[in-house]
XYZ file of C-alpha atoms in Angstrom:
318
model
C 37.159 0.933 -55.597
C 35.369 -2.453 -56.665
C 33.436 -3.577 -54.239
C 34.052 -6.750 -52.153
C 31.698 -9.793 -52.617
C 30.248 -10.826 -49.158
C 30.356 -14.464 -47.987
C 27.396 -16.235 -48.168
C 25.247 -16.897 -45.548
C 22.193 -19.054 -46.905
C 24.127 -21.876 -49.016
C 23.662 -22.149 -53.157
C 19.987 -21.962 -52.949
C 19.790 -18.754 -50.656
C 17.052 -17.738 -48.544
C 13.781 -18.909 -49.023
C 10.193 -18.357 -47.226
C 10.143 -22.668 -46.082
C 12.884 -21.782 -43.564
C 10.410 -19.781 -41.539
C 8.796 -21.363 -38.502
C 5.315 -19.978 -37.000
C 4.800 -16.397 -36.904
C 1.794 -16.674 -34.495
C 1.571 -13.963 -32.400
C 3.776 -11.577 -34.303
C 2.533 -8.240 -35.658
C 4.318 -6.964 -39.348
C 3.217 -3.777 -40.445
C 4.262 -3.038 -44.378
C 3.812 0.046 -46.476
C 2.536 0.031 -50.305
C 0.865 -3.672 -49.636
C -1.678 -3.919 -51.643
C 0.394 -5.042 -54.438
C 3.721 -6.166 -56.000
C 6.344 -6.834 -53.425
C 4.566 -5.406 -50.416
C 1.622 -7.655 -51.255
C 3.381 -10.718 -51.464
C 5.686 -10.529 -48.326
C 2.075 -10.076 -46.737
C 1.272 -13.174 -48.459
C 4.003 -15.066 -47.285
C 3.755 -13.316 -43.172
C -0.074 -14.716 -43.478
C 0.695 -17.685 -44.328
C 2.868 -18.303 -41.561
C 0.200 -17.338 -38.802
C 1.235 -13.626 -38.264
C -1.140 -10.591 -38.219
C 0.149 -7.704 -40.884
C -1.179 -4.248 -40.963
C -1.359 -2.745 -44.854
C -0.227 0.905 -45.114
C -1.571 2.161 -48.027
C -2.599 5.332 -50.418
C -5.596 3.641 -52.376
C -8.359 2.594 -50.170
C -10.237 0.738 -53.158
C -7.460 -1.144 -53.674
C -6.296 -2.373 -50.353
C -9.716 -3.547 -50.003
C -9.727 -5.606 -53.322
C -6.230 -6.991 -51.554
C -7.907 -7.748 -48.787
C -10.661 -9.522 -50.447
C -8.119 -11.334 -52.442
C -6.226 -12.414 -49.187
C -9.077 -13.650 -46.790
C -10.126 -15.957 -50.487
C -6.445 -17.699 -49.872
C -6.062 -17.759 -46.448
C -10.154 -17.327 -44.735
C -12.011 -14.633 -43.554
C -10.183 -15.165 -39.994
C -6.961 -13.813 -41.980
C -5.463 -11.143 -39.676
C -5.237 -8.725 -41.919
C -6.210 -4.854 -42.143
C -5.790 -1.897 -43.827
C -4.253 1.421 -42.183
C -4.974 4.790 -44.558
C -1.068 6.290 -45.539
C 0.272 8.666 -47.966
C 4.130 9.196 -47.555
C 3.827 12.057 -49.471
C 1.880 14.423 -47.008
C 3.387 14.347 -43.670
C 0.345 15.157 -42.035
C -1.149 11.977 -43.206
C 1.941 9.939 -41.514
C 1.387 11.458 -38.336
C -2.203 10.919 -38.625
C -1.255 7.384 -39.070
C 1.554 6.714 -36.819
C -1.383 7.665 -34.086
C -3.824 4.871 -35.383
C -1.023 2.535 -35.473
C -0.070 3.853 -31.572
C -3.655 3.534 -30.784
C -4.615 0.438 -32.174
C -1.814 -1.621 -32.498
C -0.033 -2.531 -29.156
C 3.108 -4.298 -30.425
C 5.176 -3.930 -33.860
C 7.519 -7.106 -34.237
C 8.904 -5.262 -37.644
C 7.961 -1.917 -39.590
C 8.381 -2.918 -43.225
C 9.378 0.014 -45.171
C 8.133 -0.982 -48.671
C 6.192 1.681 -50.531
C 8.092 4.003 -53.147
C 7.467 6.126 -56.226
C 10.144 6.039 -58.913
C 11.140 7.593 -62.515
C 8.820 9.886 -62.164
C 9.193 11.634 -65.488
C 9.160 15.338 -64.331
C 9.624 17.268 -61.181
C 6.985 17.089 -59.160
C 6.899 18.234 -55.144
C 4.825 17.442 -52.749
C 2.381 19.087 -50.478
C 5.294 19.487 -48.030
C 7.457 20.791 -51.053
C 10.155 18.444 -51.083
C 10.650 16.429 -54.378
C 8.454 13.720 -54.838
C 10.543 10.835 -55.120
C 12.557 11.957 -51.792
C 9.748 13.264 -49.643
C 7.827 9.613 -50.378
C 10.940 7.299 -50.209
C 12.974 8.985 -47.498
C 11.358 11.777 -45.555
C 7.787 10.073 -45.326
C 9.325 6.779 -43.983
C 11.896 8.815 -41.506
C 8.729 10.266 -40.102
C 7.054 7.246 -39.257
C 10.373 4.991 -38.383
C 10.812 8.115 -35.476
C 6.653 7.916 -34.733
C 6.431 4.307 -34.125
C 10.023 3.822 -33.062
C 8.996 3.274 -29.009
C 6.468 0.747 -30.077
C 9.523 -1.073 -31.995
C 11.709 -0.791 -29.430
C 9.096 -2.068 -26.577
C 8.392 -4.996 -28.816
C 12.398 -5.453 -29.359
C 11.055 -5.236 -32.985
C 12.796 -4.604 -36.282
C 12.613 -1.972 -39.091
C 13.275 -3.313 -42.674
C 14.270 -0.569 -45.342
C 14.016 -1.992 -48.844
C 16.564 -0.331 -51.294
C 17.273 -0.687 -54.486
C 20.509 -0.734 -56.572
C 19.413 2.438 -58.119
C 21.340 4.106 -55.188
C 24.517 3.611 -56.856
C 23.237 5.415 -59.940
C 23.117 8.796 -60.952
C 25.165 11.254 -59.392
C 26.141 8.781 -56.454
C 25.593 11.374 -53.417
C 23.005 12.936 -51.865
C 22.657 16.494 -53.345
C 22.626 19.022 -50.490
C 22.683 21.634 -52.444
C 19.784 21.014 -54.422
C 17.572 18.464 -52.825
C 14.751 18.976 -55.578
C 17.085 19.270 -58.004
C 15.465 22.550 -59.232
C 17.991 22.528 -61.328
C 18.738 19.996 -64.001
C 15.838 17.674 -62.876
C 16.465 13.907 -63.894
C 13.965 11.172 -63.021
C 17.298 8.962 -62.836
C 19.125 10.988 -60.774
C 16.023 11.782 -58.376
C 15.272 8.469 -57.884
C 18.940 7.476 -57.241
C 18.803 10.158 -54.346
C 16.329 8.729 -52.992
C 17.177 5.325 -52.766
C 20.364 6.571 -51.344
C 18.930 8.291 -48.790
C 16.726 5.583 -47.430
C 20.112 3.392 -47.252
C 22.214 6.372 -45.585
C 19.575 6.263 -43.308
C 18.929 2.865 -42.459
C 22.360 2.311 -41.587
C 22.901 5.275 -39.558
C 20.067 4.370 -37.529
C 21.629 0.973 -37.369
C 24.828 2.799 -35.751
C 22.670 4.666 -33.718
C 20.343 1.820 -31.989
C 23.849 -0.191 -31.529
C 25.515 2.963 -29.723
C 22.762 2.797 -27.127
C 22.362 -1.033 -27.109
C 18.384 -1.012 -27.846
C 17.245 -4.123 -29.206
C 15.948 -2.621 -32.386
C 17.030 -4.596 -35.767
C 17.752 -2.550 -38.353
C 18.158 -3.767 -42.004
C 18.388 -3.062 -45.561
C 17.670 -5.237 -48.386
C 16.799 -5.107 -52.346
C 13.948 -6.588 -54.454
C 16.542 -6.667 -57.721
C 14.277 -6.611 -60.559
C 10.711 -7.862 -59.560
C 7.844 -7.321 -62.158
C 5.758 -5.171 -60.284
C 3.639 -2.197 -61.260
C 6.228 0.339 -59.321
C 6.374 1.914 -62.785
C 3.166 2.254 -63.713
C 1.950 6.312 -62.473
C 5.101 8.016 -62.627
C 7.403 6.909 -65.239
C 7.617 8.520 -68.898
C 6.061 6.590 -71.519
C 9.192 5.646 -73.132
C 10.186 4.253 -69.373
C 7.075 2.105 -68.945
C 7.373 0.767 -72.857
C 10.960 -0.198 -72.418
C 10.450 -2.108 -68.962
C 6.825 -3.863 -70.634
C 9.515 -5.087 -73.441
C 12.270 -6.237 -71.048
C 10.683 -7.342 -67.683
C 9.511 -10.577 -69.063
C 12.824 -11.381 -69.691
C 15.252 -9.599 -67.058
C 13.070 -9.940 -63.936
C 11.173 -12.351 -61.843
C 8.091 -12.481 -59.919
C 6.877 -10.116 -57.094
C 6.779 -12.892 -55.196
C 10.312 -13.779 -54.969
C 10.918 -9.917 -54.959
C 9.182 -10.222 -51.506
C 11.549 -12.632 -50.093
C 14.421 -10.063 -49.021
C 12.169 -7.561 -47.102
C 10.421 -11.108 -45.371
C 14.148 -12.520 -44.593
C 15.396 -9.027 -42.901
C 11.935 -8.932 -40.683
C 12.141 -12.260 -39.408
C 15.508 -14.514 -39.915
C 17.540 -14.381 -36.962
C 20.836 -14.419 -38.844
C 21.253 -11.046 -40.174
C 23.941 -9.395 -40.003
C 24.689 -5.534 -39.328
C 25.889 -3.184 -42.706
C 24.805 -5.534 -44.947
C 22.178 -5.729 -47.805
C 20.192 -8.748 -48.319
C 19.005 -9.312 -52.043
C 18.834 -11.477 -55.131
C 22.602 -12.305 -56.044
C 22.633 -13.031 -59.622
C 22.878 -11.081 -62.935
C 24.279 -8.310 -61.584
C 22.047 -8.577 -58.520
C 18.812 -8.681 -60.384
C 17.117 -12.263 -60.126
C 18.214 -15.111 -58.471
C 19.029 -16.597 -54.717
C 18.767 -14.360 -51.508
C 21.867 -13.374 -49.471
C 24.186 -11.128 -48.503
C 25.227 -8.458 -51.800
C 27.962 -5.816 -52.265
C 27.407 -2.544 -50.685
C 29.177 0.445 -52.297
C 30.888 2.169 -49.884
C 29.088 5.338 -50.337
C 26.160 3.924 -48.511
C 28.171 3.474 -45.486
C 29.378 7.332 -46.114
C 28.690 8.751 -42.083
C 29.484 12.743 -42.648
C 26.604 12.304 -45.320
C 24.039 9.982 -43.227
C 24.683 12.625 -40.015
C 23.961 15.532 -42.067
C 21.420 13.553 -44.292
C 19.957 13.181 -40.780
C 19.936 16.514 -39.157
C 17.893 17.825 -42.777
C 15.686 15.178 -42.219
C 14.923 16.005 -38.184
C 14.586 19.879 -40.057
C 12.435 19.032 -42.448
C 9.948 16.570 -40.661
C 9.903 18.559 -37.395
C 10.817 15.432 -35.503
C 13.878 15.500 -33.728
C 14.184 11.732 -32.379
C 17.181 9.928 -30.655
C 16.902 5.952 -31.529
């Protein structure tokens, strides 16, 4: 079934970062933000007066962000750094309690970081695969952690996606959640993507149901030159993206600009996906983009998220 091309909301141009007003006051907290995307939609939150909380891996490097940061914007820049590796699910609940401790309102949890392509099967301490247990089961942990906080601050939570999630075998594998058999770094990744999309939108359903004032939305970078690439893909991977990216993609920065829209504009809309809309969704203005329907797919998202509950020991109701 082709998919339907969603009216636009935004105008030729699309969404852009000069239709913000002041973020003073407002508290963003982003994973994988000390560089590419991540970094830049904290570029753009700083700019507008807000304070943003980086959740990173790499200590060294969020602090050379930092540095980097406080040079643009002053050494008053309200910005810190929050240790967080998605793959260990100890280390997210470790987290989640400095964030509860520390941080006494979140106006939107930006659900950035991700590992992709990653050339062979790896698992992680937890033993789930490594591109699912970072992408989906990592950030399900700490949506459900910090999910009170959101909802006390009548907050949002911002999944970013990809168009991978149409790709590879177009479900979520059940059966074979590692894929311990026939391992693909395509098909992983695809899972994963899908997964975080499944569910974003079921907790979208879910927070509507009760009628909390919790925003949830899902949105794209399309292709951003980033170093997302960089540690996990095979060689052939990264050599085919260095050859194409300077001609295919666009800048981190305007890769930032759908995860910024869905944390702050006040005309989202619910089941939709917010992204660059040209070339096949890749570069171009930000707006509204088809959504397969197999992201919408509830039988999967419920059971998607009863495995997850399993698997995270965290059974939460939104």
């Amino acid at each position: 079934m082709k998919t339907k091309k969603p009216k636009q909301q935004f105008g030729p141009k699309g969404w852009t970062p000069d239709q913000l007003d002041s973020l003073s006051g407002k508290t963003y907290l982003i994973t994988g933000a000390n560089s590419g995307a991540g970094f830049e939609a904290t570029r753009v939150l700083l700019s507008k007066g807000a304070e943003v909380a980086m959740l990173n891996r790499n200590a060294e490097k969020s602090a050379a962000a930092i540095a980097t940061l406080q040079q643009e914007f002053g050494k008053e820049a309200q910005v810190k750094f929050l240790h967080l590796d998605l793959a260990s699910l100890d280390s997210v609940r470790e987290t989640a309690a400095r964030v509860l401790e520390s941080i006494p309102r979140i106006d939107a949890l930006i659900c950035n970081a991700a590992i992709a392509q990653v050339a062979n099967q790896k698992l992680t301490v937890d033993g789930f695969e490594s591109q699912l247990g970072v992408n989906h089961f990592g950030h399900f942990l700490l949506t459900g952690l910090l999910f009170t906080r959101i909802e006390q601050s009548k907050g949002r939570i911002v999944v970013v996606g990809s168009n991978g999630y149409r790709m590879g075998l177009k479900r979520i594998q059940f059966e074979d959640l590692n894929f311990d058999q026939n391992y693909t770094a395509w098909n992983s990744y695809a899972q994963s993507k899908l997964a975080q999309m499944m569910f974003a939108y079921e907790l979208q359903r879910r927070v509507q149901a009760t009628g909390k004032e919790v925003i949830v939305q899902v949105c794209h970078p399309g292709a951003s030159r980033t170093n997302l690439l960089n540690d996990t893909a095979s060689p052939l991977n990264k050599l085919v993206w260095s050859l194409l990216s300077p001609i295919i993609a666009q800048s981190a920065e305007k890769g930032s600009w759908p995860e910024v829209l869905c944390a702050t504009e006040q005309a989202v809309e619910p089941e939709s996906y917010y992204g660059p809309t040209k070339r096949a969704q890749m570069v171009g203005p930000v707006d509204k983009c088809p959504l397969d329907p197999l992201a919408l797919d509830r039988e999967a998202a419920s059971r998607l998220w009863n495995i997850s509950e399993e698997k995270t020991s965290l059974s939460w109701t939104p």
